[in-house]
C-alpha atoms as an extended CHARMM CRD file, in Angstrom:
* protein
*
       297  EXT
         1         1  UNK       CA            134.2460000000      104.6570000000      150.5530000000  PROA      1               0.0000000000
         2         2  UNK       CA            135.7280000000      108.1900000000      150.7020000000  PROA      2               0.0000000000
         3         3  UNK       CA            136.7280000000      110.2660000000      147.7340000000  PROA      3               0.0000000000
         4         4  UNK       CA            139.7370000000      112.2930000000      148.9890000000  PROA      4               0.0000000000
         5         5  UNK       CA            142.9520000000      113.7900000000      147.3690000000  PROA      5               0.0000000000
         6         6  UNK       CA            145.2380000000      114.6990000000      150.3540000000  PROA      6               0.0000000000
         7         7  UNK       CA            147.9070000000      112.8380000000      152.3100000000  PROA      7               0.0000000000
         8         8  UNK       CA            147.4520000000      110.4780000000      154.7680000000  PROA      8               0.0000000000
         9         9  UNK       CA            147.4210000000      111.8340000000      158.4570000000  PROA      9               0.0000000000
        10        10  UNK       CA            147.5170000000      111.2590000000      161.7560000000  PROA      10              0.0000000000
        11        11  UNK       CA            143.2950000000      111.4510000000      161.8980000000  PROA      11              0.0000000000
        12        12  UNK       CA            143.4770000000      108.3970000000      159.5840000000  PROA      12              0.0000000000
        13        13  UNK       CA            144.2350000000      105.9780000000      162.1490000000  PROA      13              0.0000000000
        14        14  UNK       CA            141.4010000000      103.9660000000      162.9480000000  PROA      14              0.0000000000
        15        15  UNK       CA            141.8770000000      103.0770000000      166.2810000000  PROA      15              0.0000000000
        16        16  UNK       CA            139.7150000000      105.9710000000      167.6310000000  PROA      16              0.0000000000
        17        17  UNK       CA            136.4350000000      104.0660000000      166.2020000000  PROA      17              0.0000000000
        18        18  UNK       CA            137.1700000000      101.8600000000      169.4080000000  PROA      18              0.0000000000
        19        19  UNK       CA            135.3150000000      104.7270000000      171.4650000000  PROA      19              0.0000000000
        20        20  UNK       CA            132.0860000000      104.0000000000      169.1990000000  PROA      20              0.0000000000
        21        21  UNK       CA            131.7620000000      100.2110000000      169.7510000000  PROA      21              0.0000000000
        22        22  UNK       CA            134.0340000000       99.1920000000      166.8060000000  PROA      22              0.0000000000
        23        23  UNK       CA            135.8160000000       96.0330000000      167.6740000000  PROA      23              0.0000000000
        24        24  UNK       CA            137.0260000000       94.4260000000      164.4590000000  PROA      24              0.0000000000
        25        25  UNK       CA            137.9650000000       96.6130000000      161.1840000000  PROA      25              0.0000000000
        26        26  UNK       CA            139.3280000000       96.2600000000      157.8360000000  PROA      26              0.0000000000
        27        27  UNK       CA            140.4970000000       99.1530000000      155.7020000000  PROA      27              0.0000000000
        28        28  UNK       CA            141.9740000000       99.2350000000      152.7080000000  PROA      28              0.0000000000
        29        29  UNK       CA            143.9970000000      102.0490000000      151.0150000000  PROA      29              0.0000000000
        30        30  UNK       CA            143.7780000000      103.6010000000      146.9790000000  PROA      30              0.0000000000
        31        31  UNK       CA            147.1120000000      105.4130000000      146.2860000000  PROA      31              0.0000000000
        32        32  UNK       CA            147.2570000000      107.2740000000      143.3660000000  PROA      32              0.0000000000
        33        33  UNK       CA            150.5050000000      108.7240000000      142.4550000000  PROA      33              0.0000000000
        34        34  UNK       CA            151.9070000000      108.7800000000      146.0870000000  PROA      34              0.0000000000
        35        35  UNK       CA            148.6530000000      110.1940000000      147.7300000000  PROA      35              0.0000000000
        36        36  UNK       CA            145.7520000000      109.0920000000      149.2920000000  PROA      36              0.0000000000
        37        37  UNK       CA            142.5210000000      109.0190000000      147.2230000000  PROA      37              0.0000000000
        38        38  UNK       CA            140.3420000000      107.0120000000      148.6430000000  PROA      38              0.0000000000
        39        39  UNK       CA            139.6040000000      104.5860000000      151.5170000000  PROA      39              0.0000000000
        40        40  UNK       CA            137.5820000000      101.8290000000      152.4180000000  PROA      40              0.0000000000
        41        41  UNK       CA            136.8390000000      100.2930000000      155.8450000000  PROA      41              0.0000000000
        42        42  UNK       CA            134.6130000000       97.5170000000      156.9060000000  PROA      42              0.0000000000
        43        43  UNK       CA            133.5130000000       97.5140000000      160.7280000000  PROA      43              0.0000000000
        44        44  UNK       CA            132.1470000000       95.0570000000      163.3920000000  PROA      44              0.0000000000
        45        45  UNK       CA            131.1260000000       95.7860000000      167.1520000000  PROA      45              0.0000000000
        46        46  UNK       CA            132.4280000000       92.6380000000      168.2630000000  PROA      46              0.0000000000
        47        47  UNK       CA            135.5000000000       91.3330000000      168.4480000000  PROA      47              0.0000000000
        48        48  UNK       CA            136.7610000000       88.9000000000      165.5610000000  PROA      48              0.0000000000
        49        49  UNK       CA            139.5090000000       87.4220000000      163.1220000000  PROA      49              0.0000000000
        50        50  UNK       CA            139.1270000000       88.4350000000      159.5740000000  PROA      50              0.0000000000
        51        51  UNK       CA            139.9900000000       85.5270000000      156.7520000000  PROA      51              0.0000000000
        52        52  UNK       CA            142.2990000000       86.3460000000      154.0510000000  PROA      52              0.0000000000
        53        53  UNK       CA            138.7910000000       85.6480000000      151.7950000000  PROA      53              0.0000000000
        54        54  UNK       CA            137.1520000000       88.4680000000      153.9130000000  PROA      54              0.0000000000
        55        55  UNK       CA            140.2530000000       90.7760000000      152.8450000000  PROA      55              0.0000000000
        56        56  UNK       CA            140.5910000000       89.7180000000      149.5530000000  PROA      56              0.0000000000
        57        57  UNK       CA            136.8480000000       90.4310000000      149.0920000000  PROA      57              0.0000000000
        58        58  UNK       CA            137.1950000000       94.1340000000      150.9150000000  PROA      58              0.0000000000
        59        59  UNK       CA            140.0000000000       95.3080000000      148.4390000000  PROA      59              0.0000000000
        60        60  UNK       CA            137.7590000000       93.9310000000      145.2520000000  PROA      60              0.0000000000
        61        61  UNK       CA            135.2740000000       95.8170000000      146.1800000000  PROA      61              0.0000000000
        62        62  UNK       CA            137.2070000000       99.0410000000      146.9570000000  PROA      62              0.0000000000
        63        63  UNK       CA            138.9020000000       98.7860000000      143.7460000000  PROA      63              0.0000000000
        64        64  UNK       CA            135.6730000000       98.2940000000      141.7510000000  PROA      64              0.0000000000
        65        65  UNK       CA            133.8490000000      101.0940000000      143.5750000000  PROA      65              0.0000000000
        66        66  UNK       CA            136.8340000000      103.3370000000      142.9650000000  PROA      66              0.0000000000
        67        67  UNK       CA            137.0420000000      102.3930000000      139.4660000000  PROA      67              0.0000000000
        68        68  UNK       CA            133.3730000000      102.9030000000      138.9250000000  PROA      68              0.0000000000
        69        69  UNK       CA            133.7220000000      106.3510000000      140.3670000000  PROA      69              0.0000000000
        70        70  UNK       CA            136.7040000000      107.3630000000      137.8470000000  PROA      70              0.0000000000
        71        71  UNK       CA            134.1630000000      106.2700000000      135.3090000000  PROA      71              0.0000000000
        72        72  UNK       CA            131.9020000000      108.6480000000      136.4370000000  PROA      72              0.0000000000
        73        73  UNK       CA            134.4160000000      111.5290000000      136.6670000000  PROA      73              0.0000000000
        74        74  UNK       CA            135.2650000000      110.5280000000      133.2870000000  PROA      74              0.0000000000
        75        75  UNK       CA            132.0240000000      111.0010000000      132.1360000000  PROA      75              0.0000000000
        76        76  UNK       CA            131.7060000000      114.1630000000      133.6540000000  PROA      76              0.0000000000
        77        77  UNK       CA            134.8880000000      115.5510000000      131.7140000000  PROA      77              0.0000000000
        78        78  UNK       CA            133.4390000000      114.2410000000      128.3500000000  PROA      78              0.0000000000
        79        79  UNK       CA            130.4760000000      115.6920000000      128.7120000000  PROA      79              0.0000000000
        80        80  UNK       CA            131.9020000000      118.9190000000      129.5000000000  PROA      80              0.0000000000
        81        81  UNK       CA            134.1070000000      118.6860000000      126.4550000000  PROA      81              0.0000000000
        82        82  UNK       CA            131.3860000000      117.8240000000      124.2970000000  PROA      82              0.0000000000
        83        83  UNK       CA            129.7100000000      120.9740000000      125.7880000000  PROA      83              0.0000000000
        84        84  UNK       CA            132.3120000000      122.8760000000      125.0950000000  PROA      84              0.0000000000
        85        85  UNK       CA            133.0360000000      121.8770000000      121.6880000000  PROA      85              0.0000000000
        86        86  UNK       CA            129.1000000000      122.1710000000      120.7860000000  PROA      86              0.0000000000
        87        87  UNK       CA            129.5200000000      126.0070000000      122.2680000000  PROA      87              0.0000000000
        88        88  UNK       CA            132.7760000000      126.4560000000      119.8620000000  PROA      88              0.0000000000
        89        89  UNK       CA            130.7570000000      125.0350000000      116.5910000000  PROA      89              0.0000000000
        90        90  UNK       CA            127.8660000000      127.3030000000      117.4090000000  PROA      90              0.0000000000
        91        91  UNK       CA            130.3890000000      130.2120000000      117.8730000000  PROA      91              0.0000000000
        92        92  UNK       CA            131.8270000000      129.2830000000      114.7580000000  PROA      92              0.0000000000
        93        93  UNK       CA            128.2250000000      128.9070000000      112.5440000000  PROA      93              0.0000000000
        94        94  UNK       CA            127.3280000000      132.5580000000      113.9330000000  PROA      94              0.0000000000
        95        95  UNK       CA            130.7740000000      133.9870000000      112.5880000000  PROA      95              0.0000000000
        96        96  UNK       CA            130.4290000000      132.3840000000      109.2990000000  PROA      96              0.0000000000
        97        97  UNK       CA            127.0640000000      133.8280000000      108.7710000000  PROA      97              0.0000000000
        98        98  UNK       CA            127.8520000000      136.9010000000      110.0310000000  PROA      98              0.0000000000
        99        99  UNK       CA            130.9590000000      137.1930000000      107.6860000000  PROA      99              0.0000000000
       100       100  UNK       CA            128.4960000000      136.1660000000      104.9760000000  PROA      100             0.0000000000
       101       101  UNK       CA            126.0150000000      138.7440000000      105.5670000000  PROA      101             0.0000000000
       102       102  UNK       CA            128.7960000000      141.2990000000      105.7110000000  PROA      102             0.0000000000
       103       103  UNK       CA            130.7590000000      140.2540000000      102.1540000000  PROA      103             0.0000000000
       104       104  UNK       CA            127.0660000000      140.6650000000      100.2810000000  PROA      104             0.0000000000
       105       105  UNK       CA            126.3550000000      143.9740000000      101.6730000000  PROA      105             0.0000000000
       106       106  UNK       CA            129.4380000000      144.9340000000      100.9680000000  PROA      106             0.0000000000
       107       107  UNK       CA            129.6040000000      143.8060000000       97.5360000000  PROA      107             0.0000000000
       108       108  UNK       CA            126.2260000000      145.5220000000       97.0140000000  PROA      108             0.0000000000
       109       109  UNK       CA            127.5850000000      148.6640000000       98.2850000000  PROA      109             0.0000000000
       110       110  UNK       CA            130.7020000000      148.3510000000       95.8200000000  PROA      110             0.0000000000
       111       111  UNK       CA            127.9150000000      147.6330000000       92.8200000000  PROA      111             0.0000000000
       112       112  UNK       CA            126.3490000000      151.3500000000       93.9790000000  PROA      112             0.0000000000
       113       113  UNK       CA            129.5490000000      152.7570000000       93.8730000000  PROA      113             0.0000000000
       114       114  UNK       CA            129.8100000000      151.6880000000       90.4090000000  PROA      114             0.0000000000
       115       115  UNK       CA            125.9120000000      152.2380000000       89.6700000000  PROA      115             0.0000000000
       116       116  UNK       CA            126.6480000000      156.0400000000       91.0320000000  PROA      116             0.0000000000
       117       117  UNK       CA            129.9400000000      156.4500000000       88.5790000000  PROA      117             0.0000000000
       118       118  UNK       CA            127.9030000000      155.1580000000       85.4090000000  PROA      118             0.0000000000
       119       119  UNK       CA            125.1730000000      157.8810000000       86.5100000000  PROA      119             0.0000000000
       120       120  UNK       CA            127.2840000000      160.5320000000       85.3320000000  PROA      120             0.0000000000
       121       121  UNK       CA            127.2510000000      159.5770000000       82.0210000000  PROA      121             0.0000000000
       122       122  UNK       CA            131.0740000000      159.7800000000       81.2620000000  PROA      122             0.0000000000
       123       123  UNK       CA            132.1620000000      157.2600000000       78.5070000000  PROA      123             0.0000000000
       124       124  UNK       CA            135.7330000000      157.2370000000       80.4170000000  PROA      124             0.0000000000
       125       125  UNK       CA            135.9560000000      156.9520000000       84.0380000000  PROA      125             0.0000000000
       126       126  UNK       CA            138.7040000000      159.1550000000       85.7950000000  PROA      126             0.0000000000
       127       127  UNK       CA            141.4300000000      157.8520000000       87.5660000000  PROA      127             0.0000000000
       128       128  UNK       CA            140.2650000000      159.4820000000       90.3840000000  PROA      128             0.0000000000
       129       129  UNK       CA            137.6330000000      157.6880000000       90.3630000000  PROA      129             0.0000000000
       130       130  UNK       CA            139.2560000000      154.1850000000       90.2180000000  PROA      130             0.0000000000
       131       131  UNK       CA            141.3220000000      155.2970000000       92.9100000000  PROA      131             0.0000000000
       132       132  UNK       CA            138.5700000000      155.9270000000       95.5090000000  PROA      132             0.0000000000
       133       133  UNK       CA            136.9170000000      152.8710000000       94.1920000000  PROA      133             0.0000000000
       134       134  UNK       CA            140.5350000000      151.1600000000       94.9160000000  PROA      134             0.0000000000
       135       135  UNK       CA            140.5850000000      152.9980000000       98.5070000000  PROA      135             0.0000000000
       136       136  UNK       CA            136.8120000000      151.9870000000       99.6040000000  PROA      136             0.0000000000
       137       137  UNK       CA            137.5850000000      148.0360000000       98.7620000000  PROA      137             0.0000000000
       138       138  UNK       CA            140.8270000000      148.2590000000      101.1500000000  PROA      138             0.0000000000
       139       139  UNK       CA            138.4770000000      149.9100000000      104.0370000000  PROA      139             0.0000000000
       140       140  UNK       CA            136.1490000000      146.9460000000      103.8230000000  PROA      140             0.0000000000
       141       141  UNK       CA            139.3850000000      144.6950000000      103.4240000000  PROA      141             0.0000000000
       142       142  UNK       CA            139.7990000000      146.3370000000      107.0990000000  PROA      142             0.0000000000
       143       143  UNK       CA            136.8300000000      145.6630000000      108.2550000000  PROA      143             0.0000000000
       144       144  UNK       CA            136.8080000000      142.1320000000      107.0340000000  PROA      144             0.0000000000
       145       145  UNK       CA            140.1350000000      141.2720000000      109.1700000000  PROA      145             0.0000000000
       146       146  UNK       CA            138.9850000000      143.0980000000      112.1660000000  PROA      146             0.0000000000
       147       147  UNK       CA            135.9900000000      140.2980000000      111.4180000000  PROA      147             0.0000000000
       148       148  UNK       CA            138.2420000000      137.7320000000      111.1580000000  PROA      148             0.0000000000
       149       149  UNK       CA            140.1110000000      138.4510000000      114.2480000000  PROA      149             0.0000000000
       150       150  UNK       CA            136.8720000000      138.7480000000      116.1400000000  PROA      150             0.0000000000
       151       151  UNK       CA            135.8720000000      135.4630000000      115.1480000000  PROA      151             0.0000000000
       152       152  UNK       CA            139.5490000000      133.9010000000      116.4880000000  PROA      152             0.0000000000
       153       153  UNK       CA            139.2530000000      135.3780000000      119.8400000000  PROA      153             0.0000000000
       154       154  UNK       CA            135.7910000000      134.2160000000      120.3850000000  PROA      154             0.0000000000
       155       155  UNK       CA            133.3020000000      137.2540000000      119.7160000000  PROA      155             0.0000000000
       156       156  UNK       CA            130.0810000000      136.8010000000      118.6310000000  PROA      156             0.0000000000
       157       157  UNK       CA            130.7810000000      139.7700000000      115.7100000000  PROA      157             0.0000000000
       158       158  UNK       CA            127.3160000000      141.4440000000      116.7590000000  PROA      158             0.0000000000
       159       159  UNK       CA            129.7790000000      144.3370000000      117.7950000000  PROA      159             0.0000000000
       160       160  UNK       CA            133.1130000000      145.4250000000      116.1660000000  PROA      160             0.0000000000
       161       161  UNK       CA            135.6700000000      147.6100000000      118.0640000000  PROA      161             0.0000000000
       162       162  UNK       CA            135.9100000000      150.9820000000      116.3350000000  PROA      162             0.0000000000
       163       163  UNK       CA            138.9230000000      152.4910000000      117.8780000000  PROA      163             0.0000000000
       164       164  UNK       CA            141.2030000000      149.5390000000      116.3750000000  PROA      164             0.0000000000
       165       165  UNK       CA            139.0860000000      149.2980000000      113.0290000000  PROA      165             0.0000000000
       166       166  UNK       CA            139.5300000000      153.5130000000      112.4320000000  PROA      166             0.0000000000
       167       167  UNK       CA            143.5580000000      153.3090000000      113.4780000000  PROA      167             0.0000000000
       168       168  UNK       CA            144.1330000000      150.4420000000      111.2140000000  PROA      168             0.0000000000
       169       169  UNK       CA            142.0000000000      152.3410000000      108.5290000000  PROA      169             0.0000000000
       170       170  UNK       CA            144.1020000000      155.4880000000      109.1680000000  PROA      170             0.0000000000
       171       171  UNK       CA            147.4080000000      153.6470000000      109.0140000000  PROA      171             0.0000000000
       172       172  UNK       CA            146.5210000000      152.3090000000      105.5530000000  PROA      172             0.0000000000
       173       173  UNK       CA            145.2420000000      155.8740000000      104.3940000000  PROA      173             0.0000000000
       174       174  UNK       CA            148.6690000000      157.7050000000      105.4300000000  PROA      174             0.0000000000
       175       175  UNK       CA            150.5740000000      155.4680000000      103.0730000000  PROA      175             0.0000000000
       176       176  UNK       CA            149.3880000000      157.2860000000      100.2300000000  PROA      176             0.0000000000
       177       177  UNK       CA            149.5190000000      160.3780000000      102.0510000000  PROA      177             0.0000000000
       178       178  UNK       CA            153.4370000000      161.5000000000      101.8310000000  PROA      178             0.0000000000
       179       179  UNK       CA            154.7260000000      163.8860000000      104.2230000000  PROA      179             0.0000000000
       180       180  UNK       CA            151.3020000000      165.1090000000      105.1710000000  PROA      180             0.0000000000
       181       181  UNK       CA            149.9260000000      163.5620000000      108.7840000000  PROA      181             0.0000000000
       182       182  UNK       CA            146.8980000000      162.5490000000      109.3990000000  PROA      182             0.0000000000
       183       183  UNK       CA            146.0400000000      163.0870000000      113.4950000000  PROA      183             0.0000000000
       184       184  UNK       CA            143.6510000000      161.4180000000      115.3180000000  PROA      184             0.0000000000
       185       185  UNK       CA            141.6360000000      160.8120000000      118.7730000000  PROA      185             0.0000000000
       186       186  UNK       CA            139.5020000000      158.4540000000      118.7990000000  PROA      186             0.0000000000
       187       187  UNK       CA            137.3860000000      156.8070000000      121.2680000000  PROA      187             0.0000000000
       188       188  UNK       CA            137.3090000000      153.3350000000      122.5010000000  PROA      188             0.0000000000
       189       189  UNK       CA            133.5330000000      151.9880000000      121.3860000000  PROA      189             0.0000000000
       190       190  UNK       CA            132.0350000000      149.1580000000      119.9760000000  PROA      190             0.0000000000
       191       191  UNK       CA            129.3330000000      149.5860000000      117.2050000000  PROA      191             0.0000000000
       192       192  UNK       CA            127.3300000000      146.9340000000      115.0980000000  PROA      192             0.0000000000
       193       193  UNK       CA            128.8570000000      145.6970000000      112.2030000000  PROA      193             0.0000000000
       194       194  UNK       CA            126.6530000000      147.2980000000      110.0680000000  PROA      194             0.0000000000
       195       195  UNK       CA            127.4130000000      150.5690000000      111.5780000000  PROA      195             0.0000000000
       196       196  UNK       CA            131.0520000000      150.2890000000      111.7110000000  PROA      196             0.0000000000
       197       197  UNK       CA            131.3490000000      149.0240000000      107.9640000000  PROA      197             0.0000000000
       198       198  UNK       CA            129.5500000000      152.3450000000      107.2020000000  PROA      198             0.0000000000
       199       199  UNK       CA            131.7280000000      154.5300000000      109.6420000000  PROA      199             0.0000000000
       200       200  UNK       CA            135.0030000000      153.0970000000      108.1870000000  PROA      200             0.0000000000
       201       201  UNK       CA            133.8080000000      154.0680000000      104.2990000000  PROA      201             0.0000000000
       202       202  UNK       CA            132.4580000000      157.0570000000      105.7120000000  PROA      202             0.0000000000
       203       203  UNK       CA            135.7410000000      158.0360000000      107.1320000000  PROA      203             0.0000000000
       204       204  UNK       CA            137.5540000000      156.8300000000      104.0890000000  PROA      204             0.0000000000
       205       205  UNK       CA            135.5180000000      159.2400000000      101.9850000000  PROA      205             0.0000000000
       206       206  UNK       CA            136.0250000000      162.1160000000      104.3640000000  PROA      206             0.0000000000
       207       207  UNK       CA            139.4290000000      161.8670000000      104.9060000000  PROA      207             0.0000000000
       208       208  UNK       CA            140.4750000000      161.3010000000      100.7830000000  PROA      208             0.0000000000
       209       209  UNK       CA            138.1830000000      164.7280000000      100.3540000000  PROA      209             0.0000000000
       210       210  UNK       CA            140.3030000000      166.4850000000      102.8770000000  PROA      210             0.0000000000
       211       211  UNK       CA            143.7790000000      165.1180000000      101.4660000000  PROA      211             0.0000000000
       212       212  UNK       CA            142.1820000000      166.3760000000       97.9850000000  PROA      212             0.0000000000
       213       213  UNK       CA            141.5900000000      169.7560000000       99.1090000000  PROA      213             0.0000000000
       214       214  UNK       CA            143.7880000000      170.7490000000      101.9970000000  PROA      214             0.0000000000
       215       215  UNK       CA            147.9140000000      170.7730000000      101.7740000000  PROA      215             0.0000000000
       216       216  UNK       CA            148.7680000000      170.1510000000      105.4340000000  PROA      216             0.0000000000
       217       217  UNK       CA            147.5470000000      167.9290000000      108.2290000000  PROA      217             0.0000000000
       218       218  UNK       CA            144.4380000000      166.3260000000      108.8020000000  PROA      218             0.0000000000
       219       219  UNK       CA            142.5260000000      166.1840000000      111.5810000000  PROA      219             0.0000000000
       220       220  UNK       CA            140.1430000000      163.3220000000      112.5790000000  PROA      220             0.0000000000
       221       221  UNK       CA            138.2500000000      162.4370000000      116.1540000000  PROA      221             0.0000000000
       222       222  UNK       CA            135.5600000000      160.4240000000      116.9450000000  PROA      222             0.0000000000
       223       223  UNK       CA            133.5330000000      160.5380000000      119.9220000000  PROA      223             0.0000000000
       224       224  UNK       CA            130.7150000000      158.7990000000      121.9480000000  PROA      224             0.0000000000
       225       225  UNK       CA            128.7640000000      160.3330000000      124.3430000000  PROA      225             0.0000000000
       226       226  UNK       CA            125.6650000000      158.2030000000      125.5060000000  PROA      226             0.0000000000
       227       227  UNK       CA            123.6590000000      156.9940000000      122.7580000000  PROA      227             0.0000000000
       228       228  UNK       CA            125.2610000000      159.4640000000      120.1730000000  PROA      228             0.0000000000
       229       229  UNK       CA            128.4970000000      159.3430000000      118.3220000000  PROA      229             0.0000000000
       230       230  UNK       CA            130.3140000000      162.1020000000      116.0810000000  PROA      230             0.0000000000
       231       231  UNK       CA            132.8490000000      161.7430000000      113.2880000000  PROA      231             0.0000000000
       232       232  UNK       CA            134.9220000000      164.6760000000      112.8080000000  PROA      232             0.0000000000
       233       233  UNK       CA            137.1350000000      165.3180000000      110.0930000000  PROA      233             0.0000000000
       234       234  UNK       CA            139.1680000000      168.8370000000      109.4690000000  PROA      234             0.0000000000
       235       235  UNK       CA            141.4110000000      170.0390000000      106.7820000000  PROA      235             0.0000000000
       236       236  UNK       CA            143.1180000000      173.3080000000      106.2220000000  PROA      236             0.0000000000
       237       237  UNK       CA            142.1590000000      174.1580000000      102.4630000000  PROA      237             0.0000000000
       238       238  UNK       CA            139.8770000000      176.9600000000      101.2630000000  PROA      238             0.0000000000
       239       239  UNK       CA            136.8600000000      175.4370000000      103.0710000000  PROA      239             0.0000000000
       240       240  UNK       CA            133.2240000000      175.6710000000      101.7460000000  PROA      240             0.0000000000
       241       241  UNK       CA            131.4050000000      178.4730000000       99.7760000000  PROA      241             0.0000000000
       242       242  UNK       CA            128.4330000000      180.4630000000      101.6620000000  PROA      242             0.0000000000
       243       243  UNK       CA            125.9880000000      178.4640000000       99.3040000000  PROA      243             0.0000000000
       244       244  UNK       CA            127.5060000000      175.0730000000       99.6270000000  PROA      244             0.0000000000
       245       245  UNK       CA            124.8240000000      172.2780000000       99.2980000000  PROA      245             0.0000000000
       246       246  UNK       CA            126.1740000000      168.9140000000       99.7990000000  PROA      246             0.0000000000
       247       247  UNK       CA            123.0950000000      167.5760000000       97.7160000000  PROA      247             0.0000000000
       248       248  UNK       CA            123.8130000000      169.9660000000       94.5860000000  PROA      248             0.0000000000
       249       249  UNK       CA            127.9760000000      169.5930000000       94.9210000000  PROA      249             0.0000000000
       250       250  UNK       CA            129.2030000000      167.3940000000       91.8240000000  PROA      250             0.0000000000
       251       251  UNK       CA            131.1390000000      165.4590000000       94.4140000000  PROA      251             0.0000000000
       252       252  UNK       CA            130.4220000000      161.7240000000       94.0940000000  PROA      252             0.0000000000
       253       253  UNK       CA            132.3260000000      160.9680000000       97.1400000000  PROA      253             0.0000000000
       254       254  UNK       CA            130.2040000000      163.4040000000       99.4710000000  PROA      254             0.0000000000
       255       255  UNK       CA            126.9510000000      161.7070000000       97.5500000000  PROA      255             0.0000000000
       256       256  UNK       CA            128.0750000000      158.5220000000       99.0830000000  PROA      256             0.0000000000
       257       257  UNK       CA            128.6650000000      160.1830000000      102.4200000000  PROA      257             0.0000000000
       258       258  UNK       CA            125.0260000000      161.9080000000      102.1890000000  PROA      258             0.0000000000
       259       259  UNK       CA            123.3290000000      158.4970000000      101.1410000000  PROA      259             0.0000000000
       260       260  UNK       CA            124.7840000000      155.8460000000      103.7210000000  PROA      260             0.0000000000
       261       261  UNK       CA            124.7520000000      158.3230000000      106.7450000000  PROA      261             0.0000000000
       262       262  UNK       CA            121.3390000000      158.6450000000      106.0230000000  PROA      262             0.0000000000
       263       263  UNK       CA            120.0100000000      155.5330000000      105.3250000000  PROA      263             0.0000000000
       264       264  UNK       CA            122.6660000000      153.1530000000      107.1040000000  PROA      264             0.0000000000
       265       265  UNK       CA            123.8320000000      155.0850000000      110.2490000000  PROA      265             0.0000000000
       266       266  UNK       CA            120.2700000000      157.0460000000      110.6050000000  PROA      266             0.0000000000
       267       267  UNK       CA            122.2280000000      160.1630000000      110.9020000000  PROA      267             0.0000000000
       268       268  UNK       CA            123.0870000000      163.6450000000      109.6700000000  PROA      268             0.0000000000
       269       269  UNK       CA            126.2720000000      165.2070000000      108.3410000000  PROA      269             0.0000000000
       270       270  UNK       CA            127.1710000000      169.0420000000      108.8380000000  PROA      270             0.0000000000
       271       271  UNK       CA            129.6090000000      171.1870000000      106.7570000000  PROA      271             0.0000000000
       272       272  UNK       CA            131.2800000000      173.9450000000      108.0970000000  PROA      272             0.0000000000
       273       273  UNK       CA            134.5420000000      176.3510000000      108.1550000000  PROA      273             0.0000000000
       274       274  UNK       CA            136.9170000000      176.6430000000      110.6540000000  PROA      274             0.0000000000
       275       275  UNK       CA            137.5850000000      180.1670000000      112.4870000000  PROA      275             0.0000000000
       276       276  UNK       CA            140.7860000000      179.1360000000      111.8890000000  PROA      276             0.0000000000
       277       277  UNK       CA            140.8430000000      178.0200000000      107.7740000000  PROA      277             0.0000000000
       278       278  UNK       CA            139.8410000000      175.1720000000      106.5500000000  PROA      278             0.0000000000
       279       279  UNK       CA            136.8020000000      173.2230000000      106.4420000000  PROA      279             0.0000000000
       280       280  UNK       CA            135.2040000000      170.9640000000      109.0450000000  PROA      280             0.0000000000
       281       281  UNK       CA            132.5770000000      168.0220000000      108.3510000000  PROA      281             0.0000000000
       282       282  UNK       CA            130.8750000000      166.2330000000      111.1560000000  PROA      282             0.0000000000
       283       283  UNK       CA            128.5450000000      163.2110000000      110.8720000000  PROA      283             0.0000000000
       284       284  UNK       CA            126.2810000000      162.6270000000      113.9130000000  PROA      284             0.0000000000
       285       285  UNK       CA            124.4610000000      159.3020000000      114.6490000000  PROA      285             0.0000000000
       286       286  UNK       CA            122.6930000000      157.1320000000      116.8950000000  PROA      286             0.0000000000
       287       287  UNK       CA            124.8320000000      154.3250000000      118.3540000000  PROA      287             0.0000000000
       288       288  UNK       CA            121.8970000000      152.3490000000      119.7190000000  PROA      288             0.0000000000
       289       289  UNK       CA            121.1000000000      151.4920000000      115.9470000000  PROA      289             0.0000000000
       290       290  UNK       CA            120.9640000000      148.0040000000      114.8900000000  PROA      290             0.0000000000
       291       291  UNK       CA            121.6720000000      146.5390000000      111.8920000000  PROA      291             0.0000000000
       292       292  UNK       CA            118.7690000000      146.2130000000      109.5070000000  PROA      292             0.0000000000
       293       293  UNK       CA            117.2460000000      142.5350000000      109.2630000000  PROA      293             0.0000000000
       294       294  UNK       CA            119.0010000000      140.7830000000      106.2100000000  PROA      294             0.0000000000
       295       295  UNK       CA            116.8770000000      138.2500000000      104.0820000000  PROA      295             0.0000000000
       296       296  UNK       CA            117.9570000000      134.8870000000      104.3960000000  PROA      296             0.0000000000
       297       297  UNK       CA            120.2890000000      133.8880000000      101.4380000000  PROA      297             0.0000000000
């Protein structure tokens, strides 16, 4: 029984078997959708006449053999489909686990932001601080939107696309800047989930700070060279005083930046004034860092 998927051709003519001593043959073909899919032949080396019962038997054997082949093909297709479904289920479980960890981490971060505000001892929370907390919540919302898209596209979510993430975050911030432009130059790279989340929050804080102190355009650059990444945010404001110390400054936003850059990104922050005027804040961190292991939930 020859399993084939081709039109019948002159090579299928069995008269050629006479040259190898075949004197009698029964040949039955299986045609599916107008195409020759299989053929079975029974040969003898002595001349004879086949009975109707023998011909029927050969045809029946051929049909049953082909049915067995089709069942085997169907079983292989079912097995392949089952393996594909299992792979999809595993990917979904990883996505659910990753999203759970991100939500937990970000809720802890929001709790820390509130605790930092409470530590100031003020009875009333300034509107500016509520606005900043709201901006951080929206920034985290961008992260979770990206996580959802990555899950739908089949990503395991171990890393996130930085350019897409920051571009969406900046479009969100532009809605509150009026006619003051945000200009950006962003490298296309992927970072570990925790790094990407932290980078979004740092960018949100630094851009908000630049908008507060500047009056014109705010420039944002993100670059990756080798195993190091750099985020730079510049404004056209008055700049930093000569004795500026980020840890001593009464700026909750910069305090947040210092803490999460140091602990979550394992990086460092530099504050400088530009020759043309305005401030420049640069955050540098290693891209090779991975998410901190988390305790089972």
